[in-house]
Short mmCIF file of C-alpha atoms in Angstrom, two decimals:
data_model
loop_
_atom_site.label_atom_id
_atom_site.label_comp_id
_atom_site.label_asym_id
_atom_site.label_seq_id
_atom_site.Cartn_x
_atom_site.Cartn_y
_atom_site.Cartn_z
CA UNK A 1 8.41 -24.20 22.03
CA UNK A 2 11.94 -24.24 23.29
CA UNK A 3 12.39 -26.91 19.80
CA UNK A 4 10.92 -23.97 17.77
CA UNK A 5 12.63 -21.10 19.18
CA UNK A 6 15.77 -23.07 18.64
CA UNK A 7 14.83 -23.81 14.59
CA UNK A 8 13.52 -20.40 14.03
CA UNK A 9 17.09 -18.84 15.57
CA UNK A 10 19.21 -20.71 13.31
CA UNK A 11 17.08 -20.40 10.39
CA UNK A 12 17.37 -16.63 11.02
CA UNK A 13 21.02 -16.91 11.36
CA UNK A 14 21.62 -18.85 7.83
CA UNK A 15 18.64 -16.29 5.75
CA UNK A 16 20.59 -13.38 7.13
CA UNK A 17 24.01 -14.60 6.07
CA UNK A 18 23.07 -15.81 2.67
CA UNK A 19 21.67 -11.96 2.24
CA UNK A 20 24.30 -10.37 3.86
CA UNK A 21 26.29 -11.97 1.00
CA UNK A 22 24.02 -10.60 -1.48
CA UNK A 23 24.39 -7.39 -0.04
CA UNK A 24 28.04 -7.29 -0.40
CA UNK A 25 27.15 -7.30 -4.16
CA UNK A 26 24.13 -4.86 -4.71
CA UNK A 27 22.88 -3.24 -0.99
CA UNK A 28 19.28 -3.05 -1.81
CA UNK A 29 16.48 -3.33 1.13
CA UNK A 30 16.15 -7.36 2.28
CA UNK A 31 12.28 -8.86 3.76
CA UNK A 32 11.42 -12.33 4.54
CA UNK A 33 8.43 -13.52 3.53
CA UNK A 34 7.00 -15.30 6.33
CA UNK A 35 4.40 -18.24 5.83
CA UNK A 36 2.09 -17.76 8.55
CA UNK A 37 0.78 -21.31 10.03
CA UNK A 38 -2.23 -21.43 12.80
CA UNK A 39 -0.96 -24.89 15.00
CA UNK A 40 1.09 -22.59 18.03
CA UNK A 41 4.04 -25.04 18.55
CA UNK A 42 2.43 -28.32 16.93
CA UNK A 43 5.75 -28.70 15.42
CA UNK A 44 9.50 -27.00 15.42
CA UNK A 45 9.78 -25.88 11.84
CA UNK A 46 10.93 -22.90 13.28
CA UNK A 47 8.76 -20.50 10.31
CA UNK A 48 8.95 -17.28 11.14
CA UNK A 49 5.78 -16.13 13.59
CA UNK A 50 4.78 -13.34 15.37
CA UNK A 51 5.68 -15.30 18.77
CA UNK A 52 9.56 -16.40 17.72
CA UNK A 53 10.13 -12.99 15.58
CA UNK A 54 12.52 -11.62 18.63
CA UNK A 55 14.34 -15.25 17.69
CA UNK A 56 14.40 -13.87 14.23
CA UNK A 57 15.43 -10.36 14.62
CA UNK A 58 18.59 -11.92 16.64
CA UNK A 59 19.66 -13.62 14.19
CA UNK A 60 21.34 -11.07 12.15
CA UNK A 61 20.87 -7.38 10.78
CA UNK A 62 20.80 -8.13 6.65
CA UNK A 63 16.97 -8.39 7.20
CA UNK A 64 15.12 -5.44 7.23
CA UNK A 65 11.79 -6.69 7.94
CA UNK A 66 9.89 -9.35 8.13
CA UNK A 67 6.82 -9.60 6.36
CA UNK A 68 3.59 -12.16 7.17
CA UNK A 69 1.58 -13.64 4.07
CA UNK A 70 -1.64 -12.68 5.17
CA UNK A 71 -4.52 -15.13 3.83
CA UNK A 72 -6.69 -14.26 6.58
CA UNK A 73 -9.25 -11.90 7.80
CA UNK A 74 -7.88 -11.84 11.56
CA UNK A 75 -5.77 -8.58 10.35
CA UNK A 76 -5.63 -7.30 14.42
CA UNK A 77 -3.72 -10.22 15.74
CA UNK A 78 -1.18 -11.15 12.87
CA UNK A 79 -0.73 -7.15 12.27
CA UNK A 80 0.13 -6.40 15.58
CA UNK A 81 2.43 -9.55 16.37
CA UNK A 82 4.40 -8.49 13.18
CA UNK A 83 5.14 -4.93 14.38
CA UNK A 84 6.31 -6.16 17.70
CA UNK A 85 9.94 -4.47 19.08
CA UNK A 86 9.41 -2.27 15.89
CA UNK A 87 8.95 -4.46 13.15
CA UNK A 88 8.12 -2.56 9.96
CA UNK A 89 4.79 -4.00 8.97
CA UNK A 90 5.04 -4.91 4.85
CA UNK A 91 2.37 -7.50 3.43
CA UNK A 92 4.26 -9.36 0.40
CA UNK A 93 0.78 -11.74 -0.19
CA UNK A 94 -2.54 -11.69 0.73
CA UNK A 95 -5.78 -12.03 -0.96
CA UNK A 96 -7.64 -9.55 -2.56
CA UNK A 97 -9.23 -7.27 -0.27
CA UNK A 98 -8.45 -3.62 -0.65
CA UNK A 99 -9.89 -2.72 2.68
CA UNK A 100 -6.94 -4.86 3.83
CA UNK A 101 -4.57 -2.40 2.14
CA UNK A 102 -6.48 0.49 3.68
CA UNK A 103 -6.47 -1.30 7.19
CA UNK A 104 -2.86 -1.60 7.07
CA UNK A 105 -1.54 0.93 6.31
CA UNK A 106 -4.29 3.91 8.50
CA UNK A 107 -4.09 1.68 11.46
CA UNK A 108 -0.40 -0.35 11.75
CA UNK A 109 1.63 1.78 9.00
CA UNK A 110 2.08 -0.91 7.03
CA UNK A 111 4.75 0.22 3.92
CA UNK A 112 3.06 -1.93 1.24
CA UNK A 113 0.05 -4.47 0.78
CA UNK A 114 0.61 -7.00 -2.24
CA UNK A 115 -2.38 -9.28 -3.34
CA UNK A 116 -0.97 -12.24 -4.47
CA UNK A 117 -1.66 -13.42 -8.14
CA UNK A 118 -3.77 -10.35 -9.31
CA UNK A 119 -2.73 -11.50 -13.20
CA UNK A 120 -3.83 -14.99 -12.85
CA UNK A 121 -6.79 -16.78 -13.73
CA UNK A 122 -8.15 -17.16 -10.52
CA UNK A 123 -9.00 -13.54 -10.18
CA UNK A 124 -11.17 -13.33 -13.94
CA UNK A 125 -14.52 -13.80 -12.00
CA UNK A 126 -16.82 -10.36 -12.14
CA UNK A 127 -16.21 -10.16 -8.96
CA UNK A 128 -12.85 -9.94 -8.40
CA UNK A 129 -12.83 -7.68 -11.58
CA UNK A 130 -14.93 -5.23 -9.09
CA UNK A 131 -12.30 -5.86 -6.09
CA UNK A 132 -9.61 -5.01 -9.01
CA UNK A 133 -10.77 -1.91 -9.95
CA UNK A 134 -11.35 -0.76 -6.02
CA UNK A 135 -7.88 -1.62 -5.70
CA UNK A 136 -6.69 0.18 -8.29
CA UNK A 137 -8.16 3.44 -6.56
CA UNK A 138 -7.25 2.87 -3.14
CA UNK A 139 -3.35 3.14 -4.49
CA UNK A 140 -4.27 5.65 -6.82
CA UNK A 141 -5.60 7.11 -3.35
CA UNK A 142 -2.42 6.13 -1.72
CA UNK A 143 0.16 7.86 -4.39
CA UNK A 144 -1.74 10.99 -4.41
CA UNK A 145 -1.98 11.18 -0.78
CA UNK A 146 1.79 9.86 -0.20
CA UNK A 147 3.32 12.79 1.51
CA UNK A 148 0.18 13.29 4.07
CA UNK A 149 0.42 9.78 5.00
CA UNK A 150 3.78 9.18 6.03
CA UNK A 151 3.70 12.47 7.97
CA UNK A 152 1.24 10.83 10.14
CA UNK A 153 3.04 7.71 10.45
CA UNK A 154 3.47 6.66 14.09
CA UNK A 155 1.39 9.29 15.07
CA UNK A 156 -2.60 9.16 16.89
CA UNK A 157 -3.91 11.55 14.08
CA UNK A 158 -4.30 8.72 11.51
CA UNK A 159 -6.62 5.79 12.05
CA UNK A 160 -8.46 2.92 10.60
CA UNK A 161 -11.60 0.80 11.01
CA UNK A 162 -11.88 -2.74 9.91
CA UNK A 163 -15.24 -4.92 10.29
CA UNK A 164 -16.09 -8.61 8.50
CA UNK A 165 -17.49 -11.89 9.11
CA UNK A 166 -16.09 -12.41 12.21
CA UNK A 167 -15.24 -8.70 13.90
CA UNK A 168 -18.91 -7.11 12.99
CA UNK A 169 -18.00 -4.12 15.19
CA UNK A 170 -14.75 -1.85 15.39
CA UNK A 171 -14.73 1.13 17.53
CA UNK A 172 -11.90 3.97 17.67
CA UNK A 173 -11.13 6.68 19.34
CA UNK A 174 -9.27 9.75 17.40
CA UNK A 175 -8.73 13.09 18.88
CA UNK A 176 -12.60 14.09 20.59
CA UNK A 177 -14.37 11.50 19.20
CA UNK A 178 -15.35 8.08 19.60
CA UNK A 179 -15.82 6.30 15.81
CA UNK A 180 -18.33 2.98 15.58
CA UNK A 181 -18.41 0.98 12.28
CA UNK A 182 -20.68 -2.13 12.26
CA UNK A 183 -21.61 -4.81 9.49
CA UNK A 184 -25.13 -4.04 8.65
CA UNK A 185 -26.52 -7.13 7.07
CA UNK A 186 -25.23 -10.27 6.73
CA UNK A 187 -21.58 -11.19 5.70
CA UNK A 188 -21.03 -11.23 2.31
CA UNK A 189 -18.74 -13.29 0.18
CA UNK A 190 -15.26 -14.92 1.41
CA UNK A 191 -12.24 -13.16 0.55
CA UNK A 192 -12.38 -15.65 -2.92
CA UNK A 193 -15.89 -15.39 -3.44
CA UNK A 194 -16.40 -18.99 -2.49
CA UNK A 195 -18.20 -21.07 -4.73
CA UNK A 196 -19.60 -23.21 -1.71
CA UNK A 197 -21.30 -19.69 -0.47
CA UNK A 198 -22.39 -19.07 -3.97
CA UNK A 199 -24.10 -22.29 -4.25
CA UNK A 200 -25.60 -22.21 -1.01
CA UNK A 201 -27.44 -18.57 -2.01
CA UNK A 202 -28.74 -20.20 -5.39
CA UNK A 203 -30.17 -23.10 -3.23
CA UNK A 204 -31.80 -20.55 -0.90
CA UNK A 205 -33.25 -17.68 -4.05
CA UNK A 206 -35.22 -18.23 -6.54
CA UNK A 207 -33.75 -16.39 -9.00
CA UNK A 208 -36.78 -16.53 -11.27
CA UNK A 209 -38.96 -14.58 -9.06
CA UNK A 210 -36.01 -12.33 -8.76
CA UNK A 211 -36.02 -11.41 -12.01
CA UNK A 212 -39.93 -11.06 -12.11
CA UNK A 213 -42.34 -11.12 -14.97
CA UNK A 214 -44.55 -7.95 -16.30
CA UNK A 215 -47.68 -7.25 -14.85
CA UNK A 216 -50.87 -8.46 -17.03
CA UNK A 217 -51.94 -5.24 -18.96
CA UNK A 218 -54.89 -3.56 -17.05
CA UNK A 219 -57.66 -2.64 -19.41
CA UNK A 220 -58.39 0.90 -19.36
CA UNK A 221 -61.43 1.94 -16.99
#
């Protein structure tokens, strides 16, 4: 740790002065977009992660955030170590989950929430064309909303809810009342739609009797 506290300091120190310099030229807001990695301490690469961002944050002011690619559906953990000491939260990747967006921004006042690769090829499949067009409306949502929402920025009158696979029950509390959501079912799809899941449904449905046959005509009595 003391190897990766050391790494992620002097990277800090060398991003900040290469945009400081950049600065100097055109002062426009500066991020770092930080690859998240789930081995605490297995080695000093020194990336920047919730538990060395004070490391970060000393290492200069021409950073104005720093911002977690979020492939992941643990949203509590990585969204509250990268608002720690005041961090402004700011997703620059993530997969394609508007809830995600929604989550963010109701619940850790998150500035921004940026699928990554929403033009590609991988996202063609029906279903992501559904997940598109949901999108789409939560920022419609968002722009028409704009000036509510940042009023209740860092405030206890705005709140959010997030359940999935693995958190099946979120519970609130906002002003006089105490606010349950639970998965009702079982989980749906990965964030990708995962083939693997999809095959494992087809293996497990029939989908001819799905799609079911017409009843033999019934003489008349």
């Amino acid at each position: 740790y003391t190897e990766e506290l050391f790494m992620a300091y002097q990277y800090s120190k060398y991003i900040n002065y290469i945009a400081g310099l950049g600065r100097k030229k055109l002062d426009l807001p500066a991020f770092c977009n930080a690859w998240k990695y789930n081995k605490l301490g297995f080695y000093p690469h020194g990336t920047c992660n919730p538990h060395v961002l004070d490391a970060y944050r000393a290492g200069g002011n021409s950073i104005d955030f720093y911002a977690p690619n979020t492939y992941t559906l643990d949203y509590d953990d990585l969204f509250k170590g990268f608002t720690i000491g005041g961090n402004t939260l700011f997703i620059p990747e993530s997969g394609l989950v508007p809830a995600g967006a929604i989550y963010s921004v109701a619940e850790f006042n998150s500035i921004g929430f940026s699928p990554f690769g929403i033009d590609g090829e991988r996202v063609k499949s029906p279903e992501s064309a559904i997940e598109l067009k949901i999108l789409r409306e939560v920022y419609a949502t968002f722009g028409n909303s704009m000036e509510l929402l940042t009023s209740l920025y860092n405030t206890n009158k705005m709140r959010g809810l997030y359940v999935n696979s693995k958190k099946t029950e979120h519970i609130i509390e906002i002003g006089d009342y105490i606010i349950t959501a639970k998965q009702i079912g079982p989980p749906g799809f990965s964030i990708d739609f995962g083939k693997s899941l999809e095959d494992v449904g087809k293996n497990r449905i029939s989908f001819a009797q799905l799609s079911g046959e017409a009843p033999a005509a019934q003489p008349n009595s």
